[in-house]
XYZ file of C-alpha atoms in Angstrom:
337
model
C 0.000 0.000 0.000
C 1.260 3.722 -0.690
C 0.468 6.786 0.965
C -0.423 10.302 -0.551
C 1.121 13.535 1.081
C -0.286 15.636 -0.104
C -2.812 17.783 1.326
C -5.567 16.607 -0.512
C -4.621 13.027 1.085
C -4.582 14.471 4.236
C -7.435 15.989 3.914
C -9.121 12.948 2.970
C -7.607 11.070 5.628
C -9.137 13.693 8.477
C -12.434 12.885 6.752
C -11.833 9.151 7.040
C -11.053 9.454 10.614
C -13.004 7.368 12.569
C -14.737 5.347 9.776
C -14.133 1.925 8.314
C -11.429 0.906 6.857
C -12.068 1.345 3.001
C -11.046 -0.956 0.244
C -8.722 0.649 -2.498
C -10.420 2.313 -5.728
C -10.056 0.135 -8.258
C -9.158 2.439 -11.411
C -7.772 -0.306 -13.984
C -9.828 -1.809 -17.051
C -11.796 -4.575 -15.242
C -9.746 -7.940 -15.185
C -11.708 -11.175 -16.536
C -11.500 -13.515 -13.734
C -10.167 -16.794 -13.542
C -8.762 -19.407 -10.676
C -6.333 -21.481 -9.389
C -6.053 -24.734 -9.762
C -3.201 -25.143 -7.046
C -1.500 -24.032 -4.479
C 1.845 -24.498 -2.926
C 2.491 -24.975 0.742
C 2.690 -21.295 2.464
C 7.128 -20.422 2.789
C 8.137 -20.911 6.370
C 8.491 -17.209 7.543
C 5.038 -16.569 8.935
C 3.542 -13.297 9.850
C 5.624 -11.214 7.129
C 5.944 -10.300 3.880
C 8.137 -13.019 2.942
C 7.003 -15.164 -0.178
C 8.446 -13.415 -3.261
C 9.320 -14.956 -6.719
C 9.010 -18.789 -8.278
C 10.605 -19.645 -11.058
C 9.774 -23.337 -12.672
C 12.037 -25.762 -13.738
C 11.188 -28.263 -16.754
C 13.045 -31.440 -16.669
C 14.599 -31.874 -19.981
C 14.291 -35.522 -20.102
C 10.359 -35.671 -19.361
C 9.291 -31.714 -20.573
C 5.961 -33.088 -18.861
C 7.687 -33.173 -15.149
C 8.185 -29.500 -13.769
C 9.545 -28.282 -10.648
C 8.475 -24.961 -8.669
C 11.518 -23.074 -7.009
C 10.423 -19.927 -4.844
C 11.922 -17.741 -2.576
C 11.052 -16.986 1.402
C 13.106 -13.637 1.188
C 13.660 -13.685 4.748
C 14.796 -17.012 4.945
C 15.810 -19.181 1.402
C 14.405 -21.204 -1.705
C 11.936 -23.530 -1.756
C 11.108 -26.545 -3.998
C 7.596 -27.068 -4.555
C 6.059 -30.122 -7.218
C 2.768 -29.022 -8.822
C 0.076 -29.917 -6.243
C 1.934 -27.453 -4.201
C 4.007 -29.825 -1.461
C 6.763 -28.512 -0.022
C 9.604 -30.839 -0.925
C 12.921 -28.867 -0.104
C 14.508 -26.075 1.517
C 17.841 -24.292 0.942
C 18.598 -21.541 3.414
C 19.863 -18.238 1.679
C 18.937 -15.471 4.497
C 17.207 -12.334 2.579
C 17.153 -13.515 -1.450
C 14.850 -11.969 -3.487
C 14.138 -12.810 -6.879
C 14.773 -15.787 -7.953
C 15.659 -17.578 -11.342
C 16.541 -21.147 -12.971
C 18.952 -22.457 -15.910
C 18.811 -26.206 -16.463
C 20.303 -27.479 -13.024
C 21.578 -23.768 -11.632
C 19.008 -21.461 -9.439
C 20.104 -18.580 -8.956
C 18.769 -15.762 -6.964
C 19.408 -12.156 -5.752
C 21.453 -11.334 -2.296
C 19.976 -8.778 -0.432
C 22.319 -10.106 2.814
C 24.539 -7.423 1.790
C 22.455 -3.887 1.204
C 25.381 -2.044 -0.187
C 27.245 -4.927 -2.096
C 25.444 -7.074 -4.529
C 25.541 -10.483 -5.089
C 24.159 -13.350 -6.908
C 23.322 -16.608 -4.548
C 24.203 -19.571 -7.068
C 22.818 -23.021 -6.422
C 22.461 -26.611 -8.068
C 18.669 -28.435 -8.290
C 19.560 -31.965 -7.865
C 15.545 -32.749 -9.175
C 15.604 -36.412 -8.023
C 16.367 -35.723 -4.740
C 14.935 -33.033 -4.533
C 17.541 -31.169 -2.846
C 19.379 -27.878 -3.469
C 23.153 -27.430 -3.131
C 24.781 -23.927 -2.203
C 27.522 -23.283 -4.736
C 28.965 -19.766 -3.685
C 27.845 -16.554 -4.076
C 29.266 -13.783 -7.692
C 30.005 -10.409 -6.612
C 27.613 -7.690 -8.691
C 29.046 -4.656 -7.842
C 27.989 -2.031 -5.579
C 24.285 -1.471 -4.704
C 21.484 -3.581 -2.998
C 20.499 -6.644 -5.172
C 16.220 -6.911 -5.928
C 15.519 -8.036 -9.401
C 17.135 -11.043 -11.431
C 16.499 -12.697 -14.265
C 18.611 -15.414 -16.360
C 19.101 -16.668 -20.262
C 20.557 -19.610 -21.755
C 20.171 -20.714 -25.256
C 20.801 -23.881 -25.151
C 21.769 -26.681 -22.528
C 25.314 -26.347 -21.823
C 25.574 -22.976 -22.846
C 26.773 -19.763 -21.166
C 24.211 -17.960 -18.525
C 23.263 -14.649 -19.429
C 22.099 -13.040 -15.907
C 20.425 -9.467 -15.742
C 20.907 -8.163 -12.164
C 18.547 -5.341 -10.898
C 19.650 -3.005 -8.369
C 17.264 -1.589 -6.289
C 17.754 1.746 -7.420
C 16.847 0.952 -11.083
C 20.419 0.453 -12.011
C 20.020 -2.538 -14.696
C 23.825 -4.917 -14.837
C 23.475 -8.052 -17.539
C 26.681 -10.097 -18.229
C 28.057 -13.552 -17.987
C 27.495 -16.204 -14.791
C 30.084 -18.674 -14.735
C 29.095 -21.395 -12.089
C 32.378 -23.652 -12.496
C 34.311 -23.796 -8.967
C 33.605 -19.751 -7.401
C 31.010 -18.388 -9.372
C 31.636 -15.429 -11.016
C 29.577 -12.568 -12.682
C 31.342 -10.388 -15.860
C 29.166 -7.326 -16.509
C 28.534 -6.652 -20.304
C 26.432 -3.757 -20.401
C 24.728 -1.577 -17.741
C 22.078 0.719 -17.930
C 20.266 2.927 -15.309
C 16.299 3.054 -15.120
C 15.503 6.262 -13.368
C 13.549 4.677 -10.172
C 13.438 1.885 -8.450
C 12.962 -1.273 -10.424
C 12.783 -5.392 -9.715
C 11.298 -7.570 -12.071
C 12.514 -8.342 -15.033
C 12.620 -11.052 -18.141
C 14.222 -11.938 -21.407
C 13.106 -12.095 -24.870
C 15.703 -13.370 -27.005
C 18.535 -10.723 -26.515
C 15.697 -8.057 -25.060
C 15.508 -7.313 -21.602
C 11.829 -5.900 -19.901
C 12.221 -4.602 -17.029
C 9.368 -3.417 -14.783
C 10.124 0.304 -12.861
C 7.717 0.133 -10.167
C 6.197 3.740 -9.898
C 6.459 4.128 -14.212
C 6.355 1.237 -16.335
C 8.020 -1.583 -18.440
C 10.935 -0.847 -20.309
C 12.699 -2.349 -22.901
C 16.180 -2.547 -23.463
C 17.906 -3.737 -26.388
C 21.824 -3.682 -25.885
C 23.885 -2.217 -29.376
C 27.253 -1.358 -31.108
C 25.407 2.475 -30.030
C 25.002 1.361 -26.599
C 21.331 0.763 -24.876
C 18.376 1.394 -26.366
C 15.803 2.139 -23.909
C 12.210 2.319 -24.504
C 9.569 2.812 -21.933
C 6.878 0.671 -23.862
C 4.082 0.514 -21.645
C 3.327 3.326 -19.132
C 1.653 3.080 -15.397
C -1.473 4.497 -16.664
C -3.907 3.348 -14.148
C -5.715 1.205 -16.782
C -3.842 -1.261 -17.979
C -0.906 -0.510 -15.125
C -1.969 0.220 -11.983
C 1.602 0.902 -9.796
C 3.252 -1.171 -8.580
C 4.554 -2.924 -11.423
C 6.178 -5.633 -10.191
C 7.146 -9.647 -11.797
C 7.491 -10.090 -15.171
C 7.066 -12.985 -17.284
C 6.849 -14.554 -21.344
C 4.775 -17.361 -22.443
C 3.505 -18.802 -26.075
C 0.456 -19.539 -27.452
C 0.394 -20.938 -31.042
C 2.710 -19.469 -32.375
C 3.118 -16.070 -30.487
C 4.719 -15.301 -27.543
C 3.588 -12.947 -24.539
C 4.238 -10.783 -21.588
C 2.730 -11.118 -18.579
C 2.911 -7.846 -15.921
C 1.970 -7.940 -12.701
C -0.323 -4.631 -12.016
C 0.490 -4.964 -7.609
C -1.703 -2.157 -7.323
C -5.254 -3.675 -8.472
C -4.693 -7.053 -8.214
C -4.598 -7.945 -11.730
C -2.274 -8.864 -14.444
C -2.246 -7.484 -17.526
C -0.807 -8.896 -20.915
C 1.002 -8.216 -23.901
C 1.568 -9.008 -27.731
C 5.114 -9.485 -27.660
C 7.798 -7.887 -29.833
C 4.985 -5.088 -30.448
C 3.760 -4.715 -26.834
C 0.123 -4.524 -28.010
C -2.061 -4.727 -25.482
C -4.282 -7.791 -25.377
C -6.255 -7.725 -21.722
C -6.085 -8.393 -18.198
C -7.204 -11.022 -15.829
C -7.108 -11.341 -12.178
C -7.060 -14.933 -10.089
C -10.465 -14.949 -8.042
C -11.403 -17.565 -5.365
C -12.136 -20.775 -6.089
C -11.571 -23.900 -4.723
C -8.500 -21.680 -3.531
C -7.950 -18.128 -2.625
C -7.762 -15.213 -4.544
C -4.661 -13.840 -5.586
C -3.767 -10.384 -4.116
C -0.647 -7.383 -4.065
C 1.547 -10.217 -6.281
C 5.228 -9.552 -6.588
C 6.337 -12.209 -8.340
C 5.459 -14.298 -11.390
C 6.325 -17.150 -13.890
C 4.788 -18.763 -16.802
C 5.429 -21.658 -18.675
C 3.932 -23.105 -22.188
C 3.556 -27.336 -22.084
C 1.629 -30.079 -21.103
C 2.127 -30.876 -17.497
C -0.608 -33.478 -17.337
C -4.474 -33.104 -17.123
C -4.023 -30.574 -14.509
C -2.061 -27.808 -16.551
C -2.279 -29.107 -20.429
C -1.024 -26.374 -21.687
C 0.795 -24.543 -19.197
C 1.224 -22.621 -16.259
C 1.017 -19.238 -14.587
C 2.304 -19.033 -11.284
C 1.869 -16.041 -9.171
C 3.161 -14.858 -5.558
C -0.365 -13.975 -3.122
C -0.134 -11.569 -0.740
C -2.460 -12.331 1.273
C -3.103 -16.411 2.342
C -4.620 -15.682 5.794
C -4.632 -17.826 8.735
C -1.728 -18.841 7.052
C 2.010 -17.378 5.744
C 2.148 -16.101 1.876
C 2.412 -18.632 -0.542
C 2.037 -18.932 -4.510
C -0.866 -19.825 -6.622
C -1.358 -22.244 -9.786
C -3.110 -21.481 -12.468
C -3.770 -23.160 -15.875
C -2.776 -21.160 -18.878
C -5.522 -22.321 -21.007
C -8.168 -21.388 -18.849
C -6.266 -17.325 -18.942
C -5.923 -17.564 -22.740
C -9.572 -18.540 -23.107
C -10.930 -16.110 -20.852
C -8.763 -13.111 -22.959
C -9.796 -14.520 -26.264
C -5.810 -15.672 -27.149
């Protein structure tokens, strides 16, 4: 939640005195509403904000088998199968955001607000069971967002590092023995930013208070592109995870609008708008204030036969935050994809 200070806002807040607490004005387009399908078990920090960002890992030998890994950001990673039980836990202290490359998780490390680092660890998916591998310096500046790309198994991972003050690092991970982190190119968004994803060799990242931006690295240097404005329709602030999927044949981003409870979605290179939904209760909860999110094209069984979202809820009462399933089908239906 966000505060005015202005006097108008206080002057609606002397008026308030004394009454109910109100629900927020809802000001976006109206979401179509769908649900969850699943749940995972809530993280183990209870009472906080502390559930964050999942990523999902696919198992290359059976693309039918998937793997949720999500971050407690007071506490570690998690390893979640798709009905939601908690299978593993890896502590990491304060990690943020949270990303996956075949076998390698990586996350952000806040444990150090004025160095940043990347937490590097290895998914051994049979166990399950995650291994610590070391930690890559990132330069100077408190870690938030992160993001990863790899083109092909075996190949080098591309890592784009947010700093909290919008200050955007992408460069090589190198995982053998210490892991290390070679910066490329850098680029500073003018506020504070976190998520983030790749398309191909173009990075979105989500500034909280503005917008997503895209930046497309160069011989020139960074091109950067704010290509879809907080506009309290389609983006209501904050704008927070970030995430592609397909859908024959074309490929979409996913934004989490934090400040309506809704996500909205885009035609992706063009960033056409193409609607928003919201996750309603169901058989589970309703999805509220999300941070982060993941999607993931595929047939994963009769539960999620062609895919799924995956979304951080801020709100799970009686119980600690947790993350919500949802089939992709069911969202491209209900927008018409």
């Amino acid at each position: 939640m966000r505060t005015s200070n202005t006097i108008a806002g206080a002057a609606l807040a002397v008026a308030l005195a004394g009454c109910a607490a109100q629900e927020p004005v809802i000001t976006g387009i109206p979401p179509v509403p769908v649900t969850a399908s699943a749940e995972t078990a809530p993280v183990g920090t209870s009472r906080a904000d502390a559930a964050d960002d999942p990523a999902i890992w696919v198992d290359p030998a059976n693309p039918g088998r998937a793997l949720i890994v999500a971050t407690d950001k007071k506490a570690g990673l998690h390893v979640y199968d798709l009905d939601g039980k908690d299978l593993a836990f890896a502590r990491g202290g304060l990690v943020n955001n949270v990303d996956v490359a075949g076998d390698i998780i990586v996350a952000s490390d806040r444990n150090d607000g004025l160095n940043a680092h990347l937490a590097v660890f290895r998914l051994d998916p049979d166990a399950p069971a995650i291994t610590p591998l070391g930690r890559a310096a990132a330069g100077t500046g408190e870690a938030y967002g992160l993001c990863l790309k790899r083109t092909a198994p075996g190949a080098p991972i591309t890592a784009a590092l947010i700093v909290k003050d919008g200050t955007v690092r992408v460069g090589t991970l190198a995982v053998e023995g210490t892991p290390t982190f070679a910066v490329e190119w850098e680029h500073k968004i003018p506020t504070q930013s976190e998520g983030c994803v790749f398309d191909g060799d173009t990075l979105y990242v989500g500034e909280e208070d503005a917008g997503i931006w895209r930046l497309v690295p160069g011989s020139a240097g960074v091109a950067a592109t704010l290509v879809a404005p907080v506009d309290n329709q389609r983006l209501v602030a904050d704008v927070e995870g970030l995430a592609t999927i397909d859908r024959k044949g074309q490929r979409y981003l996913i934004a989490s609008s934090q400040g309506d409870n809704a996500f909205a979605v885009f035609r992706l290179p063009s960033m056409d708008y193409v609607g928003r939904f919201a996750v309603a209760a169901g058989d589970f909860g309703a999805v509220s204030e999300t941070d982060g999110i993941e999607a993931v094209a595929g047939n994963f069984g009769a539960a999620f036969p062609e895919g799924i979202f995956l979304a951080q809820d801020g709100h799970n009462e009686p119980r600690a935050q947790n993350f919500k399933l949802v089939r992709w089908d069911r969202i491209a239906a209900a927008l018409g994809l």
